[in-house]
PDB file of C-alpha atoms in Angstrom:
ATOM      1  CA  MET A 660      -9.794 -10.170  -2.830  1.00 57.00           C
ATOM      2  CA  THR A 661     -11.726  -9.862   0.407  1.00 55.00           C
ATOM      3  CA  ALA A 662     -15.109 -11.416   1.104  1.00 60.00           C
ATOM      4  CA  PRO A 663     -18.038  -8.947   1.222  1.00 58.00           C
ATOM      5  CA  ASP A 664     -18.500  -9.469   4.960  1.00 71.00           C
ATOM      6  CA  SER A 665     -14.836  -9.013   5.860  1.00 79.00           C
ATOM      7  CA  PHE A 666     -12.899  -5.950   6.808  1.00 85.00           C
ATOM      8  CA  PRO A 667     -11.816  -4.044   4.907  1.00 84.00           C
ATOM      9  CA  ALA A 668     -14.573  -4.614   2.393  1.00 82.00           C
ATOM     10  CA  ALA A 669     -15.036  -2.982  -0.985  1.00 82.00           C
ATOM     11  CA  GLY A 670     -15.958   0.671  -0.604  1.00 83.00           C
ATOM     12  CA  VAL A 671     -13.863   1.275   2.516  1.00 83.00           C
ATOM     13  CA  GLU A 672     -11.630   4.345   2.243  1.00 88.00           C
ATOM     14  CA  LEU A 673      -9.046   5.829   4.591  1.00 90.00           C
ATOM     15  CA  THR A 674      -9.130   9.492   5.620  1.00 95.00           C
ATOM     16  CA  HIS A 675      -6.119  11.138   7.232  1.00 95.00           C
ATOM     17  CA  ILE A 676      -7.108  13.681   9.935  1.00 96.00           C
ATOM     18  CA  LEU A 677      -4.882  16.716  10.446  1.00 97.00           C
ATOM     19  CA  VAL A 678      -5.553  19.061  13.363  1.00 97.00           C
ATOM     20  CA  VAL A 679      -5.062  22.721  12.433  1.00 97.00           C
ATOM     21  CA  SER A 680      -5.065  25.960  14.411  1.00 96.00           C
ATOM     22  CA  ASP A 681      -6.646  28.216  11.766  1.00 96.00           C
ATOM     23  CA  LEU A 682      -9.080  26.464   9.436  1.00 97.00           C
ATOM     24  CA  ALA A 683      -9.384  29.333   6.925  1.00 96.00           C
ATOM     25  CA  ARG A 684      -5.589  29.629   6.586  1.00 97.00           C
ATOM     26  CA  SER A 685      -5.170  25.869   6.244  1.00 97.00           C
ATOM     27  CA  THR A 686      -8.044  25.559   3.769  1.00 98.00           C
ATOM     28  CA  SER A 687      -6.334  28.150   1.563  1.00 98.00           C
ATOM     29  CA  TRP A 688      -2.970  26.391   1.868  1.00 98.00           C
ATOM     30  CA  TYR A 689      -4.285  22.907   1.061  1.00 98.00           C
ATOM     31  CA  ARG A 690      -6.274  24.235  -1.901  1.00 98.00           C
ATOM     32  CA  ASP A 691      -3.892  26.879  -3.306  1.00 98.00           C
ATOM     33  CA  VAL A 692      -0.439  25.549  -2.392  1.00 98.00           C
ATOM     34  CA  LEU A 693      -0.864  21.774  -2.228  1.00 98.00           C
ATOM     35  CA  GLY A 694      -3.498  21.708  -4.981  1.00 98.00           C
ATOM     36  CA  ALA A 695      -6.013  19.524  -3.124  1.00 98.00           C
ATOM     37  CA  ASP A 696      -9.687  19.683  -4.098  1.00 98.00           C
ATOM     38  CA  LEU A 697     -12.020  21.032  -1.418  1.00 98.00           C
ATOM     39  CA  PHE A 698     -14.859  18.524  -1.135  1.00 97.00           C
ATOM     40  CA  ARG A 699     -16.874  19.917   1.787  1.00 97.00           C
ATOM     41  CA  GLU A 700     -16.692  22.223   4.804  1.00 96.00           C
ATOM     42  CA  TYR A 701     -18.491  21.645   8.108  1.00 92.00           C
ATOM     43  CA  GLY A 702     -19.569  24.606  10.219  1.00 88.00           C
ATOM     44  CA  GLY A 703     -16.195  26.354  10.376  1.00 88.00           C
ATOM     45  CA  THR A 704     -14.553  23.506  12.298  1.00 93.00           C
ATOM     46  CA  SER A 705     -13.522  21.101   9.535  1.00 97.00           C
ATOM     47  CA  ALA A 706     -12.839  20.819   5.827  1.00 98.00           C
ATOM     48  CA  VAL A 707     -12.578  17.690   3.692  1.00 98.00           C
ATOM     49  CA  PHE A 708     -10.161  17.531   0.782  1.00 98.00           C
ATOM     50  CA  ARG A 709      -9.557  14.997  -1.946  1.00 97.00           C
ATOM     51  CA  PHE A 710      -5.916  14.699  -2.972  1.00 97.00           C
ATOM     52  CA  ARG A 711      -4.953  12.259  -5.731  1.00 95.00           C
ATOM     53  CA  GLY A 712      -7.212   9.460  -4.460  1.00 92.00           C
ATOM     54  CA  ALA A 713      -6.709  10.178  -0.746  1.00 95.00           C
ATOM     55  CA  TRP A 714      -8.981  11.969   1.711  1.00 97.00           C
ATOM     56  CA  LEU A 715      -7.631  14.665   4.031  1.00 97.00           C
ATOM     57  CA  LEU A 716      -9.809  15.964   6.854  1.00 97.00           C
ATOM     58  CA  LEU A 717      -8.687  19.222   8.469  1.00 98.00           C
ATOM     59  CA  VAL A 718     -10.203  19.785  11.901  1.00 97.00           C
ATOM     60  CA  THR A 719      -9.785  22.413  14.572  1.00 96.00           C
ATOM     61  CA  GLY A 720      -8.592  21.255  17.966  1.00 92.00           C
ATOM     62  CA  GLY A 721     -10.921  20.108  20.664  1.00 93.00           C
ATOM     63  CA  GLY A 722     -11.244  18.230  23.884  1.00 95.00           C
ATOM     64  CA  PRO A 723     -12.559  14.782  24.694  1.00 95.00           C
ATOM     65  CA  THR A 724     -15.993  13.671  23.510  1.00 94.00           C
ATOM     66  CA  GLU A 725     -18.213  10.738  24.459  1.00 96.00           C
ATOM     67  CA  ASP A 726     -16.749   8.587  21.672  1.00 96.00           C
ATOM     68  CA  LYS A 727     -13.123   9.533  22.463  1.00 95.00           C
ATOM     69  CA  PRO A 728     -13.173  10.255  26.220  1.00 96.00           C
ATOM     70  CA  ASP A 729      -9.384  10.389  26.737  1.00 97.00           C
ATOM     71  CA  VAL A 730      -8.421  12.194  23.526  1.00 96.00           C
ATOM     72  CA  THR A 731      -7.683  15.866  22.863  1.00 96.00           C
ATOM     73  CA  PHE A 732      -7.078  17.018  19.290  1.00 95.00           C
ATOM     74  CA  ALA A 733      -4.308  19.622  18.957  1.00 94.00           C
ATOM     75  CA  PRO A 734      -2.047  20.797  16.135  1.00 94.00           C
ATOM     76  CA  PRO A 735       1.655  19.879  16.339  1.00 93.00           C
ATOM     77  CA  ASP A 736       3.446  21.863  19.040  1.00 92.00           C
ATOM     78  CA  GLN A 737       7.028  20.858  18.179  1.00 91.00           C
ATOM     79  CA  PRO A 738       7.699  21.050  14.409  1.00 84.00           C
ATOM     80  CA  GLY A 739      11.091  19.365  14.868  1.00 90.00           C
ATOM     81  CA  ARG A 740       9.454  16.288  16.389  1.00 91.00           C
ATOM     82  CA  VAL A 741       7.306  14.152  14.083  1.00 90.00           C
ATOM     83  CA  SER A 742       4.967  11.272  14.866  1.00 89.00           C
ATOM     84  CA  HIS A 743       3.588  11.032  11.328  1.00 91.00           C
ATOM     85  CA  ALA A 744       4.270  12.397   7.853  1.00 94.00           C
ATOM     86  CA  LEU A 745       2.556  12.224   4.497  1.00 96.00           C
ATOM     87  CA  THR A 746       4.585  11.082   1.494  1.00 96.00           C
ATOM     88  CA  ILE A 747       3.653  12.180  -2.008  1.00 97.00           C
ATOM     89  CA  ARG A 748       5.257   9.953  -4.644  1.00 96.00           C
ATOM     90  CA  VAL A 749       6.034  11.981  -7.762  1.00 97.00           C
ATOM     91  CA  PRO A 750       7.594  11.158 -11.135  1.00 97.00           C
ATOM     92  CA  ASP A 751       9.897  14.219 -10.970  1.00 97.00           C
ATOM     93  CA  CYS A 752      10.797  15.529  -7.510  1.00 97.00           C
ATOM     94  CA  ARG A 753      12.619  18.642  -8.712  1.00 97.00           C
ATOM     95  CA  LYS A 754       9.727  19.669 -10.952  1.00 97.00           C
ATOM     96  CA  ALA A 755       7.148  19.139  -8.174  1.00 97.00           C
ATOM     97  CA  TYR A 756       9.420  21.081  -5.799  1.00 97.00           C
ATOM     98  CA  ALA A 757       9.597  24.026  -8.218  1.00 97.00           C
ATOM     99  CA  VAL A 758       5.805  24.099  -8.662  1.00 97.00           C
ATOM    100  CA  LEU A 759       5.155  24.003  -4.915  1.00 97.00           C
ATOM    101  CA  VAL A 760       7.798  26.656  -4.159  1.00 98.00           C
ATOM    102  CA  ALA A 761       6.147  28.918  -6.754  1.00 97.00           C
ATOM    103  CA  ARG A 762       2.832  28.399  -4.937  1.00 98.00           C
ATOM    104  CA  GLY A 763       4.364  29.361  -1.592  1.00 97.00           C
ATOM    105  CA  ALA A 764       5.398  26.044  -0.009  1.00 97.00           C
ATOM    106  CA  GLN A 765       8.369  26.352   2.326  1.00 96.00           C
ATOM    107  CA  PHE A 766      10.753  23.408   2.132  1.00 97.00           C
ATOM    108  CA  LEU A 767      13.288  22.342   4.735  1.00 97.00           C
ATOM    109  CA  THR A 768      15.890  21.847   1.960  1.00 98.00           C
ATOM    110  CA  PRO A 769      15.889  21.522  -1.827  1.00 98.00           C
ATOM    111  CA  PRO A 770      15.513  17.973  -3.196  1.00 98.00           C
ATOM    112  CA  HIS A 771      18.331  15.638  -2.181  1.00 98.00           C
ATOM    113  CA  ASP A 772      19.412  12.752  -4.415  1.00 97.00           C
ATOM    114  CA  TRP A 773      20.194   9.665  -2.330  1.00 97.00           C
ATOM    115  CA  GLY A 774      20.944   7.529  -5.390  1.00 95.00           C
ATOM    116  CA  TYR A 775      17.920   5.263  -4.924  1.00 96.00           C
ATOM    117  CA  GLU A 776      15.496   8.111  -4.179  1.00 97.00           C
ATOM    118  CA  THR A 777      15.291  11.881  -4.540  1.00 98.00           C
ATOM    119  CA  ARG A 778      13.292  13.564  -1.808  1.00 98.00           C
ATOM    120  CA  CYS A 779      12.572  16.778   0.049  1.00 98.00           C
ATOM    121  CA  PHE A 780      10.307  17.832   2.894  1.00 98.00           C
ATOM    122  CA  PHE A 781       7.928  20.722   3.531  1.00 97.00           C
ATOM    123  CA  ARG A 782       5.330  21.650   6.133  1.00 97.00           C
ATOM    124  CA  ASP A 783       1.807  22.971   6.132  1.00 97.00           C
ATOM    125  CA  PRO A 784       1.059  26.138   8.167  1.00 96.00           C
ATOM    126  CA  ASP A 785       0.710  24.103  11.387  1.00 95.00           C
ATOM    127  CA  GLY A 786       3.878  22.086  10.922  1.00 94.00           C
ATOM    128  CA  HIS A 787       2.484  18.808   9.539  1.00 95.00           C
ATOM    129  CA  LEU A 788       5.331  17.258   7.563  1.00 96.00           C
ATOM    130  CA  PHE A 789       5.039  16.301   3.890  1.00 97.00           C
ATOM    131  CA  GLU A 790       7.621  14.496   1.796  1.00 97.00           C
ATOM    132  CA  LEU A 791       8.037  14.594  -1.961  1.00 97.00           C
ATOM    133  CA  SER A 792       9.650  11.348  -3.083  1.00 97.00           C
ATOM    134  CA  GLN A 793      10.878  10.197  -6.477  1.00 97.00           C
ATOM    135  CA  ALA A 794      11.973   6.560  -6.532  1.00 91.00           C
TER     136      ALA A 794
END
């Protein structure tokens, strides 16, 4: 347990930011395909989702700002090259795969059984990589 004045303290939550090229398309995908709950939208440039205890913030790209002077937000430009991925642990990978395929998710391959783990990967409309994993 952490002390109230330490970091991270109780009440701190982590939000994963994903930069998207078309907010309306991505909002539909995260809600209708992934099954995330839309929490709030901000002026056509961002949408906040709740997904099984995690926060996902979709934002449109943009240049540097005063609080991030050297940073430009842009969606992935090389889907075959990944700097981050989101893993969704599931009790039954094949069942989750079937549900997501029926909703329109496009997987790289069907689930693969590695003996210690069954997993498969899919992307959102901008190429952000997701993994389904059954341990």
